[in-house]
Short mmCIF file of C-alpha atoms and ligand atoms in Angstrom, two decimals:
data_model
loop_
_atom_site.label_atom_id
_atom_site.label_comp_id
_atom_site.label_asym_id
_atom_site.label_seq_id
_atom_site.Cartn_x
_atom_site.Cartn_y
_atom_site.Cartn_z
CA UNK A 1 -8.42 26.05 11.46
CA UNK A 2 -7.24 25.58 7.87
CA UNK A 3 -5.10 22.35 9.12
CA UNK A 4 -8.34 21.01 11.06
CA UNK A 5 -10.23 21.22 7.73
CA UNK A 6 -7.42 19.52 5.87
CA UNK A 7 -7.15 16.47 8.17
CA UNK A 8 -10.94 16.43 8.41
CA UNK A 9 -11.14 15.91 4.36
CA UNK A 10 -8.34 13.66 5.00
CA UNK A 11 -10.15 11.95 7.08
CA UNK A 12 -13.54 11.60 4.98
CA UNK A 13 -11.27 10.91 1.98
CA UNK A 14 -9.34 8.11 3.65
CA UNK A 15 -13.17 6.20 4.39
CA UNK A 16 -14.21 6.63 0.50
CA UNK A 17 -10.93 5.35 -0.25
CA UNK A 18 -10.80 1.80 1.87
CA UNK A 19 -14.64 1.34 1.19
CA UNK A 20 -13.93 1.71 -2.54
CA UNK A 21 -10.90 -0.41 -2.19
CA UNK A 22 -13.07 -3.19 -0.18
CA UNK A 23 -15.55 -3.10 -3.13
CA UNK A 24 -13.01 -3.36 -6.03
CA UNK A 25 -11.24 -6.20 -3.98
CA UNK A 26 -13.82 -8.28 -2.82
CA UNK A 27 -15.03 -8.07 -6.94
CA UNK A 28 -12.02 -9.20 -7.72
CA UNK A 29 -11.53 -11.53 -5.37
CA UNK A 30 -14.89 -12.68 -6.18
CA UNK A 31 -14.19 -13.35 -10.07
CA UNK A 32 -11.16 -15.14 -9.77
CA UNK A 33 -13.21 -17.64 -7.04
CA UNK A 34 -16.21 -17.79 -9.67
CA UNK A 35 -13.76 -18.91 -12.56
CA UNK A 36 -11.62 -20.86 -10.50
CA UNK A 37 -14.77 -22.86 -8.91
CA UNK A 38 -16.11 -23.48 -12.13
CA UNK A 39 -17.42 -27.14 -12.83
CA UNK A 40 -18.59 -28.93 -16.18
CA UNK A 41 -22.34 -27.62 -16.84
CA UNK A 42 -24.66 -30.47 -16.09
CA UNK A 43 -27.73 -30.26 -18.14
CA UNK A 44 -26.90 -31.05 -21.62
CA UNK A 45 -28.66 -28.37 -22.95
CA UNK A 46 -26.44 -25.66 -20.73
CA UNK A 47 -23.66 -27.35 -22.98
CA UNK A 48 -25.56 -27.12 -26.40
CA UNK A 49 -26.21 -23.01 -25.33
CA UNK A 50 -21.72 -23.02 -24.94
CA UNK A 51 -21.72 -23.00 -21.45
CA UNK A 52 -18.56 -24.26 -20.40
CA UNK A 53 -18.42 -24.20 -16.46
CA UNK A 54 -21.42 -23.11 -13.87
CA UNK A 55 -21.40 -22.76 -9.79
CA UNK A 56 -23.93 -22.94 -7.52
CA UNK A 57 -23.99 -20.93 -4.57
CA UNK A 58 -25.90 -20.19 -1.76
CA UNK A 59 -25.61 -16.64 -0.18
CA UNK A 60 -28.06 -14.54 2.12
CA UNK A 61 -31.25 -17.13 2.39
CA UNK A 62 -30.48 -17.35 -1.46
CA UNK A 63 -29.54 -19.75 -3.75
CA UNK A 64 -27.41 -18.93 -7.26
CA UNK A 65 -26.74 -20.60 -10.43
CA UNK A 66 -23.67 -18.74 -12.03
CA UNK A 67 -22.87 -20.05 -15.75
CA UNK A 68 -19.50 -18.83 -17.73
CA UNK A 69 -19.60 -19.47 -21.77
CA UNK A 70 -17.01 -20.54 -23.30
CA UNK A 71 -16.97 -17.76 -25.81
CA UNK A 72 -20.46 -15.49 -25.96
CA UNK A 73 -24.30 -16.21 -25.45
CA UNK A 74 -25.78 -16.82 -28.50
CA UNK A 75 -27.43 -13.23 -27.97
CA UNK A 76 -26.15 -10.79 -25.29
CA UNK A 77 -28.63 -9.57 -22.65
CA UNK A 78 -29.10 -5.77 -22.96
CA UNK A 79 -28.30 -5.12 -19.49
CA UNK A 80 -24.87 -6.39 -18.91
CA UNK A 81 -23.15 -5.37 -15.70
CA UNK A 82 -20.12 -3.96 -16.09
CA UNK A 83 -17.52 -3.65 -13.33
CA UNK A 84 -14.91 -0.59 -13.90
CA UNK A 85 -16.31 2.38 -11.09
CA UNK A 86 -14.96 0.36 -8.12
CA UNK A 87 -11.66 0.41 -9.88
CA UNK A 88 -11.41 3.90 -10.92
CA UNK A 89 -12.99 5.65 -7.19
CA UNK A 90 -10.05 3.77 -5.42
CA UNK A 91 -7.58 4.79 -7.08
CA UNK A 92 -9.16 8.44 -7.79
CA UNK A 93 -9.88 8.40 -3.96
CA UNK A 94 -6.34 7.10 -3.11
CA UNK A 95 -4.56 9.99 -5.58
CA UNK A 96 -6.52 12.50 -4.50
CA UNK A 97 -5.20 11.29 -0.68
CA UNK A 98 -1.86 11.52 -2.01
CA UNK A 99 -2.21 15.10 -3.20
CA UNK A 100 -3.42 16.05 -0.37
CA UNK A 101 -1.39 14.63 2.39
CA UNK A 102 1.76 14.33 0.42
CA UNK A 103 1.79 16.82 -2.60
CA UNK A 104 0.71 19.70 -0.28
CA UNK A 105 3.53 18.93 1.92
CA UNK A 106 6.30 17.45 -0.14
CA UNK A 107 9.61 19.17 1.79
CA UNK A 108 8.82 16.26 4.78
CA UNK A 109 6.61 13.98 3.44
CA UNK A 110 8.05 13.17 0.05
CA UNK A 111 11.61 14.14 0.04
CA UNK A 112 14.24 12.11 1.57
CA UNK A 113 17.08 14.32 3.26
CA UNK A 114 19.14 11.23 4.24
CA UNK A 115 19.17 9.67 0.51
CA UNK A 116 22.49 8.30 -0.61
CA UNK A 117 21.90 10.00 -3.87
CA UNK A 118 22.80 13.74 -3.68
CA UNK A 119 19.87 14.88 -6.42
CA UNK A 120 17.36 13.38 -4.34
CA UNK A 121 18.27 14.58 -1.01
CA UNK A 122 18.41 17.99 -2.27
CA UNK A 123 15.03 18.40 -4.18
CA UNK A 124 12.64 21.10 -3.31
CA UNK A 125 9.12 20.58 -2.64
CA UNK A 126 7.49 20.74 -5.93
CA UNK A 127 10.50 19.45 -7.72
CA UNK A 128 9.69 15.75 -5.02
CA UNK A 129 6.18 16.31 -6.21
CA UNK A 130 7.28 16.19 -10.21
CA UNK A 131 9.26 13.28 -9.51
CA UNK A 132 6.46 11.33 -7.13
CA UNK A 133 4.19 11.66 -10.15
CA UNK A 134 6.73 11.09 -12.43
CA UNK A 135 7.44 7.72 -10.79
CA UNK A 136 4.16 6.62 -10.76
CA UNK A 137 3.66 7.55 -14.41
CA UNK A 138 6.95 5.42 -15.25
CA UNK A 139 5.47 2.28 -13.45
CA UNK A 140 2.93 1.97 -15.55
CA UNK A 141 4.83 2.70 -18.85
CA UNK A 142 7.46 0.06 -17.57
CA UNK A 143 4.69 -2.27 -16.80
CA UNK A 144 2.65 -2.31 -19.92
CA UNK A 145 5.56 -2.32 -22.15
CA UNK A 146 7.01 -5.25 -20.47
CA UNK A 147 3.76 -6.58 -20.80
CA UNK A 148 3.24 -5.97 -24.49
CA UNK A 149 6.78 -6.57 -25.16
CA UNK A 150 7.29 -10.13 -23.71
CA UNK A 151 3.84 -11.92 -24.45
CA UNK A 152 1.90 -9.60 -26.91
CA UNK A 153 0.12 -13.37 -27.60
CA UNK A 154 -0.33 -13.86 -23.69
CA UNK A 155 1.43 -17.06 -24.75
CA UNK A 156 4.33 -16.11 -22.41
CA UNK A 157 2.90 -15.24 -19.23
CA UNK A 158 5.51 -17.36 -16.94
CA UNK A 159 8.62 -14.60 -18.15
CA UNK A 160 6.08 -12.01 -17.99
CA UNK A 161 5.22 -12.32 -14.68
CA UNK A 162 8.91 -13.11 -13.76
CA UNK A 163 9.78 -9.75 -15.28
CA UNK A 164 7.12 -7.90 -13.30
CA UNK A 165 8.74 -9.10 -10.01
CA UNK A 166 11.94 -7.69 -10.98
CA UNK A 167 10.52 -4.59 -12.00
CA UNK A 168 8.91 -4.41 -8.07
CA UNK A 169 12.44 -4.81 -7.05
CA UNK A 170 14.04 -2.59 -8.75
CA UNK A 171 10.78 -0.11 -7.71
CA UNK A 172 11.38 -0.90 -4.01
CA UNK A 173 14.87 -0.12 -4.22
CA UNK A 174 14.34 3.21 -6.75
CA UNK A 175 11.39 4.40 -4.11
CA UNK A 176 13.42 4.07 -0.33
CA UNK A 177 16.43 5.92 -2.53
CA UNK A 178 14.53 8.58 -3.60
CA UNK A 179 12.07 9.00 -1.69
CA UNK A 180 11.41 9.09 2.48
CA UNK A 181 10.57 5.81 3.98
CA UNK A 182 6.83 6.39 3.92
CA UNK A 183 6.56 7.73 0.82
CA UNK A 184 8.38 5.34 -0.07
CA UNK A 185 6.01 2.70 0.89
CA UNK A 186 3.05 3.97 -0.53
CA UNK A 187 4.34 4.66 -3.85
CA UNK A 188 5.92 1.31 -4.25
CA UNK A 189 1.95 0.30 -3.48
CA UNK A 190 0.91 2.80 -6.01
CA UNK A 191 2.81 1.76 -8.45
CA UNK A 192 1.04 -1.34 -8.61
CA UNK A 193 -2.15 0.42 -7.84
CA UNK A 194 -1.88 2.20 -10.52
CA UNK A 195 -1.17 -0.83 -12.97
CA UNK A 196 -3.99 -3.08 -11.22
CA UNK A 197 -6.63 0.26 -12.72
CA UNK A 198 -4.35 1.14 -15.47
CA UNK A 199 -4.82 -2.25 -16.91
CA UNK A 200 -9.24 -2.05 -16.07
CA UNK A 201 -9.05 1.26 -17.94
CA UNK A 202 -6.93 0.89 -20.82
CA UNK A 203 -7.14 -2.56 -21.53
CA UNK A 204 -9.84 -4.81 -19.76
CA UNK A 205 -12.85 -2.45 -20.26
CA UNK A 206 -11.65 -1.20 -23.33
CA UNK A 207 -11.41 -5.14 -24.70
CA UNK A 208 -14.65 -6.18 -23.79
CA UNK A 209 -16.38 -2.83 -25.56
CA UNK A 210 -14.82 -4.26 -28.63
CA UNK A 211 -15.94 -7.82 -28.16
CA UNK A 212 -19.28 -7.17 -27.21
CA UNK A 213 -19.34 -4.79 -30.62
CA UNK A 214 -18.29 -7.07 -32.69
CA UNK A 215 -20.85 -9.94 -30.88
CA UNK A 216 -23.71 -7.16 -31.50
CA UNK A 217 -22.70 -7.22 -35.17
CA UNK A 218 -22.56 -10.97 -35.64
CA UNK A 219 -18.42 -11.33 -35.84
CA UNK A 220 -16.33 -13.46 -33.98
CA UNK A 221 -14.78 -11.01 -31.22
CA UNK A 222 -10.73 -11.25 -31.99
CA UNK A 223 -9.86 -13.76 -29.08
CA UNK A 224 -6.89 -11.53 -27.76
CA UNK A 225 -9.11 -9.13 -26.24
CA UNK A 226 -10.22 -11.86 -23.92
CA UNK A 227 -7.04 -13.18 -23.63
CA UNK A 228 -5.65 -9.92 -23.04
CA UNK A 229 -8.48 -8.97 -20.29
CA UNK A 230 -7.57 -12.17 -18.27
CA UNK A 231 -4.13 -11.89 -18.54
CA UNK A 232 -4.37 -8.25 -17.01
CA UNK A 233 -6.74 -9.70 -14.46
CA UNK A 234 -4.27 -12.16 -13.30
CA UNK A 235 -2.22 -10.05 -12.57
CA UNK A 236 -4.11 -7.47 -10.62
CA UNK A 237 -4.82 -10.66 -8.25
CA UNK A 238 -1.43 -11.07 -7.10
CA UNK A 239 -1.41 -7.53 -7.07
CA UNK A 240 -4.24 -7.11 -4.37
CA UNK A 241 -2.42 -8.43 -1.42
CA UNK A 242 0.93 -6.37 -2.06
CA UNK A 243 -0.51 -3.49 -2.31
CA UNK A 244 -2.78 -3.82 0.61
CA UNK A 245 -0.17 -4.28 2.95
CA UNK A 246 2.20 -1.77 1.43
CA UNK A 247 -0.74 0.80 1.97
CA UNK A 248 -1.21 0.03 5.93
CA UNK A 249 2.60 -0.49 6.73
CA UNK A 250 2.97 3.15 6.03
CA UNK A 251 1.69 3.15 9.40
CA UNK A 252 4.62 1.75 10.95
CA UNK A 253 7.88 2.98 11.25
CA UNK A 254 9.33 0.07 12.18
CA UNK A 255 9.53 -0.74 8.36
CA UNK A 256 9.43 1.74 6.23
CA UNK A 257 12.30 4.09 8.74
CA UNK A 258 14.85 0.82 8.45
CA UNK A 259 17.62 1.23 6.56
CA UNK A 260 16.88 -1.70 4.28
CA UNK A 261 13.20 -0.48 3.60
CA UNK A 262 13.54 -1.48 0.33
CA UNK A 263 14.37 -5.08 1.31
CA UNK A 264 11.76 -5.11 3.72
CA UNK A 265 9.30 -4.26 1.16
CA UNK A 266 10.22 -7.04 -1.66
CA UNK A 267 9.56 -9.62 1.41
CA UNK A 268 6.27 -7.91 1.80
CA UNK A 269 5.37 -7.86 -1.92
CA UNK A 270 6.58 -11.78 -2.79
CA UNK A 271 4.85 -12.80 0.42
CA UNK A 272 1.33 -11.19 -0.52
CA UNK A 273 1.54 -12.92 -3.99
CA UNK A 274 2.19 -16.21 -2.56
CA UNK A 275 -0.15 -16.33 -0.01
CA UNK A 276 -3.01 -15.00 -2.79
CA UNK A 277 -1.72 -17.80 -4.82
CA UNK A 278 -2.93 -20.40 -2.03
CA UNK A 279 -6.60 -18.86 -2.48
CA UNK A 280 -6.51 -18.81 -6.02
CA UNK A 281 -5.46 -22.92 -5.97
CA UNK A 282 -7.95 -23.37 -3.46
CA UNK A 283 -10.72 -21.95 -5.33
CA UNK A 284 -9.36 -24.57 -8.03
CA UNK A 285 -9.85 -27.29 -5.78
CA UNK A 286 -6.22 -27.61 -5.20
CA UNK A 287 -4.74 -27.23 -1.29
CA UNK A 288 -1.27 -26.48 -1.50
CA UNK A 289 -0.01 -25.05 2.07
CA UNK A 290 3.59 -24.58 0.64
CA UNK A 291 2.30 -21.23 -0.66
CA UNK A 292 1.26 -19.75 2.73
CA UNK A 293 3.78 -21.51 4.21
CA UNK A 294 6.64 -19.72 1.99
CA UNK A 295 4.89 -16.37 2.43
CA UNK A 296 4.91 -16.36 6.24
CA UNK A 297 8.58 -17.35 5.83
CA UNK A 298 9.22 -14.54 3.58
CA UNK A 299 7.36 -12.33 6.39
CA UNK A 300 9.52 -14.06 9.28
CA UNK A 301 12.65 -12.70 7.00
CA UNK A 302 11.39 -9.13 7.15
CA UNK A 303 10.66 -9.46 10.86
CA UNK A 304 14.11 -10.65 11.21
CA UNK A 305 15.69 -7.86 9.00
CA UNK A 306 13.43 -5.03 10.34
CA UNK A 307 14.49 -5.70 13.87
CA UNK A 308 16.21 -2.72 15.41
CA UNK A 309 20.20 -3.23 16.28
CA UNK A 310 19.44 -2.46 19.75
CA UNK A 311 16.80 -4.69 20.19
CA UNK A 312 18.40 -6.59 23.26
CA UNK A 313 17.24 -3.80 25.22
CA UNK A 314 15.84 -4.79 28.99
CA UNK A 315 12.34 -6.43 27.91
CA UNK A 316 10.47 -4.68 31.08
CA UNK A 317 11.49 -1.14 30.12
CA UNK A 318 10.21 -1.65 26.42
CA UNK A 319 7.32 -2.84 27.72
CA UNK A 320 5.88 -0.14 30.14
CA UNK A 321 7.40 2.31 27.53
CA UNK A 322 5.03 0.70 25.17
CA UNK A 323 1.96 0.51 27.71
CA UNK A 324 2.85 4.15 28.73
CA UNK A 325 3.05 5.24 25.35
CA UNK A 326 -0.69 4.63 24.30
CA UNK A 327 -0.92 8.21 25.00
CA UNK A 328 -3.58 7.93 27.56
CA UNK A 329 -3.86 10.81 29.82
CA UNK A 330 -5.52 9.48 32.63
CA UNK A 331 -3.02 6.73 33.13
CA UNK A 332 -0.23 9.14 32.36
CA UNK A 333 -0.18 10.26 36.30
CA UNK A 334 1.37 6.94 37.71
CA UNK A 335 4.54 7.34 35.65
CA UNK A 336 4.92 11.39 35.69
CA UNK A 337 5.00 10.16 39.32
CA UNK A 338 7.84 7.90 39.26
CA UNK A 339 9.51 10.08 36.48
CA UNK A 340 9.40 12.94 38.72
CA UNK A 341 10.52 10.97 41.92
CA UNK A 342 13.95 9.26 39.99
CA UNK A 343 14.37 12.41 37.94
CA UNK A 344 13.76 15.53 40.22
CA UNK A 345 11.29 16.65 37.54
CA UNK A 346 14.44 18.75 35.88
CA UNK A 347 14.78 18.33 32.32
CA UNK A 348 18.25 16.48 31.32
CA UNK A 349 20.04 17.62 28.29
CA UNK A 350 18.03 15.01 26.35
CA UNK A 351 15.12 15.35 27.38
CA UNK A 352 15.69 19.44 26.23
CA UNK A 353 16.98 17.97 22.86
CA UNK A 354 13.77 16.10 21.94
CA UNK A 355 11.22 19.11 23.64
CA UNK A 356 13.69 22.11 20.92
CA UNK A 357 13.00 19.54 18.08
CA UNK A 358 10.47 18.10 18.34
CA UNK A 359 7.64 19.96 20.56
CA UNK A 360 6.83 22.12 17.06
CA UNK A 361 4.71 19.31 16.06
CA UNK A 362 4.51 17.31 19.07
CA UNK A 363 2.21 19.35 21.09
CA UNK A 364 -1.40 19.94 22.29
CA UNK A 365 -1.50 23.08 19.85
CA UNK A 366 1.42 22.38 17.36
CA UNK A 367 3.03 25.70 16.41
CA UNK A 368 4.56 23.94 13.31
CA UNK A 369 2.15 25.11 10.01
CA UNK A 370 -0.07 22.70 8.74
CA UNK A 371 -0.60 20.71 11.75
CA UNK A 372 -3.83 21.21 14.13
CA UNK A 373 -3.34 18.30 16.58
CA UNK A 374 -0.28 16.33 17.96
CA UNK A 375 0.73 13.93 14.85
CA UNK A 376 0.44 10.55 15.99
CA UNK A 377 -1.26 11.72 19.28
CA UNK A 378 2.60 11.82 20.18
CA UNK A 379 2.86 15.07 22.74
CA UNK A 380 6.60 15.65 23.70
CA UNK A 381 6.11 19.09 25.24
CA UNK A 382 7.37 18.05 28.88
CA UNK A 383 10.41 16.14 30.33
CA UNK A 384 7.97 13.87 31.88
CA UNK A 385 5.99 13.25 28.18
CA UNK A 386 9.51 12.55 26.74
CA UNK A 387 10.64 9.73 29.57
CA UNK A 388 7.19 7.70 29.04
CA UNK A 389 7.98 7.58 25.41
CA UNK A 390 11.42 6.78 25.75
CA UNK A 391 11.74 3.58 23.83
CA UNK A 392 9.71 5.36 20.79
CA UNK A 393 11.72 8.45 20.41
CA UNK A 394 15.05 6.34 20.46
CA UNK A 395 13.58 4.17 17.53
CA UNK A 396 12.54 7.18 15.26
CA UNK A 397 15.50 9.48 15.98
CA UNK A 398 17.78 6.71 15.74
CA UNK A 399 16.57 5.51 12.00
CA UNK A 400 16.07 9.23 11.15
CA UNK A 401 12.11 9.30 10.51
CA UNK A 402 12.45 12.03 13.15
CA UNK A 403 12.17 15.00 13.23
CA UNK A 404 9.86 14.51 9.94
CA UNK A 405 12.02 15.45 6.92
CA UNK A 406 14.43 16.96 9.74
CA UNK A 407 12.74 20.23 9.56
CA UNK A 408 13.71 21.09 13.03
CA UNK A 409 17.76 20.98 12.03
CA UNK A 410 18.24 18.07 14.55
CA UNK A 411 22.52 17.50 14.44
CA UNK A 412 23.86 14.54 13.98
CA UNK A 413 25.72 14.62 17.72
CA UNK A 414 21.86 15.25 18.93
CA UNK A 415 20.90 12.44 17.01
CA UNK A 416 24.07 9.99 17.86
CA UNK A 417 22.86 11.03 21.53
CA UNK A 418 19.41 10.48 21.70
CA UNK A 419 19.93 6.78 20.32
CA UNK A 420 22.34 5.70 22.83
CA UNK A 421 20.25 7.53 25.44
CA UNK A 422 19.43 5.16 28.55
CA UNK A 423 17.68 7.23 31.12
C1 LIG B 1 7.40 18.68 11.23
C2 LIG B 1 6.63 18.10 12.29
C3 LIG B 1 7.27 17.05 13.15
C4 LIG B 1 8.41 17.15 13.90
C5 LIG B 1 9.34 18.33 14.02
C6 LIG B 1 8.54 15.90 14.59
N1 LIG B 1 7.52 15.06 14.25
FE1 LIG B 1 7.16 13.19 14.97
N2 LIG B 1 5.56 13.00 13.77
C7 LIG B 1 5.12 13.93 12.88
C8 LIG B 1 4.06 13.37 12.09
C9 LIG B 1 3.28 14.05 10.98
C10 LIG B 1 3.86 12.06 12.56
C11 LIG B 1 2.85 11.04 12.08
C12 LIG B 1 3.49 10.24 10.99
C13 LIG B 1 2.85 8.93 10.78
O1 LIG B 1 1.66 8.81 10.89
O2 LIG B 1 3.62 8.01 10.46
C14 LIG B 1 4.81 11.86 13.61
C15 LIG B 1 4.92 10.68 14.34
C16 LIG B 1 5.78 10.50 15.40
C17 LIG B 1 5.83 9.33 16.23
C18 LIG B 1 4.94 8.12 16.10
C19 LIG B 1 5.54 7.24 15.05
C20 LIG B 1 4.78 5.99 14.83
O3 LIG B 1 5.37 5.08 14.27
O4 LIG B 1 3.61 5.93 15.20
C21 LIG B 1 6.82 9.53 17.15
C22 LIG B 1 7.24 8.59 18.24
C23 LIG B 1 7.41 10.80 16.84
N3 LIG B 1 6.76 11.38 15.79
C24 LIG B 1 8.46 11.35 17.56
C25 LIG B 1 9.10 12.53 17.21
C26 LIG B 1 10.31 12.99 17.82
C27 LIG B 1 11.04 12.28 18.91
C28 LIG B 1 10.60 14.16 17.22
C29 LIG B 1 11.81 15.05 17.51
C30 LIG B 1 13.08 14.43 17.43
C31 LIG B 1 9.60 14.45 16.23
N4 LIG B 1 8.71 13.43 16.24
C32 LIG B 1 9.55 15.59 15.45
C33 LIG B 1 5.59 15.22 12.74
C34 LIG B 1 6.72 15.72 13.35
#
């Protein structure tokens, strides 16, 4: 009942979460539209009140006159809107998703018992969790020392930003090490995550507080705090569609499972940022389909590295595997049928292998603590359940996602069997 609860606040936590997220986004995405669409004010007295770009919209049967000044309004309206809660319930929301789905069960969610790295492979459960948040933590410190460190004056952005790609990098590679593949994922994407409100709540909000002080008391507001606030704001653009994808590939295990995760990953990051980069120049007036062009490339790559050794497997037995497989009683019935008829309906010794490790958590009412339904709506309590989801079970024994943190003891000779299974 406990585990029902857990997935149900899960569940309910996950919705706050991608609403927030589609808030904070779509603001952002908004903003960097609004500037980049900005024309010349036409009226000469906009110009004479310092405004230096305006766009007019039309939206919902309405129609809008948006104005930017070049520095401030000669007086500030009293009830500026501000935008930081978007920012802070997403990643609030997302954390407190983290802790609960990850923290609370580090030993297979977080740890990585096939790491090359000795220290890693060995950590205990709340030892993975001090080292989760200590990675997070040391993202952002990284981050905003790079940025302070390279262009204090935000006159040096180019190196900057060249600097935060290596960081990802080297925070791809550091995460699939350390951590397992879907962990892995998302805290590569929460490392950026965590930067994109880091930089809202430390510096963006923080800046304009002290420029729209010093405007109240008739001083010129030091220009690095707007300086400063854009820079940060550029950089949580190309930030958006990284992390975006990062956060839903930790769906597939496909990706995050593959040996070269970490690879995988970069092509996802580099290909987001380019293909925001189009929309940003577009908004600008500029149409420039190298950009999306290079990031689907980049995404062919990772197609191309994230394809499984043994992919030249018979096309027609992948395929009903993968019809078979969308866990559909009702249909179900037509291939127990044929299972039964080539098979005898006698469990083989592999079949036996994935039904002892795996049927824990794979079944109707999982025995395994912690778990109240089938994970993945995956049941692999009968011979004939296992042979319908052949293909799968190959693919997630084979790059070691499963058994999940290998909690089951699965052998390597079970393992080495299972992949070159061919029933
Ligand atoms: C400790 C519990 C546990 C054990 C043991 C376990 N699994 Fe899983 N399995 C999970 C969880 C949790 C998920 C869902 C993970 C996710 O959403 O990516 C999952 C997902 C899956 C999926 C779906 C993956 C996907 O990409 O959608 C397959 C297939 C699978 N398991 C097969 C197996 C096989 C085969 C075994 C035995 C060799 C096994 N599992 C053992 C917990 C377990």
């Amino acid at each position: 009942m406990e585990a029902y609860f857990l997935d149900f606040a899960n569940l309910l936590l996950r919705w706050l979460h991608v609403i927030a997220a589609i808030a904070w986004i779509g603001e952002s995405i908004y903003f960097v539209m609004l500037d980049n669409s900005l024309r010349s004010p036409k009226a000469d007295e906009d110009k004479q009140k310092g405004v230096f770009g305006e766009m007019w919209a039309v939206h919902g049967g309405g129609f809008y006159h948006n104005q930017k000044y070049a520095s401030a309004p000669a007086k500030l309206p009293e009830d500026l809107h501000w935008s930081f809660w978007k920012s802070y319930a997403t990643w609030l929301s997302g954390f407190a998703l983290f802790v609960l789905l990850y923290m609370a069960n580090p030993s297979f969610y977080l740890v990585n018992p096939g790491s090359d790295w000795e220290w890693a492979a060995n950590l205990s459960g709340w030892q993975a969790n001090v080292v989760a948040l200590l990675f997070l933590l040391g993202g952002w410190v990284i981050y905003n020392e790079l940025c302070k460190r390279i262009s204090p004056n935000m006159d040096r952005d180019g190196i900057l930003s060249l600097a935060v790609a290596v960081m990802m990098v080297v925070v791809a590679y550091l995460s699939t090490q350390i951590f397992s593949g879907r962990a892995a994922f998302l805290l590569t994407g929460a490392v950026m995550a965590t930067a994109m409100s880091a930089n809202v709540f430390f510096w963006i909000i923080p800046g304009q507080r002290r420029m729209v002080k010093a405007m109240k008391a008739g001083e010129t507001p030091n220009p690095l705090d707007g300086k400063r606030g854009k820079q940060r704001s550029v950089h949580n653009t190309y930030f958006t569609l990284p992390v975006v994808l990062l956060m839903i590939s930790n769906h597939y295990s496909f990706a995050y499972s593959h040996d070269l995760a970490w690879v995988i990953m970069t092509l996802f990051i580099f290909a987001g940022a380019l293909i925001r980069q189009f929309f940003v120049l577009m908004h600008a007036g500029q149409i420039k389909p190298a950009y999306p062009a290079a990031g689907v490339a980049l995404i062919l790559v990772a197609i191309w590295v994230g394809a499984p050794a043994s992919s030249v497997d018979d096309e027609a037995t992948t395929a009903s595997a993968e019809t078979s497989s969308a866990v559909s009683e009702t249909e179900a019935s037509e291939s127990a049928a044929q299972v039964a008829a080539s098979d005898g309906g006698a469990a083989g010794h592999a079949e036996q292998i994935v039904i002892d490790r795996c049927a824990q958590c794979h079944a109707e009412s999982p025995s395994y603590d912690g778990f109240s339904a089938p994970p993945a709506g995956v049941v692999l309590e009968t011979p004939e359940q296992v042979l319908r989801q052949v293909e799968q079970i190959k693919q997630v024994v084979a790059n070691g996602y499963m058994p999940l943190g290998n909690v089951t003891q699965m052998t390597d000779e079970e393992r080495t069997e299972i992949a070159n299974w061919s029933p």
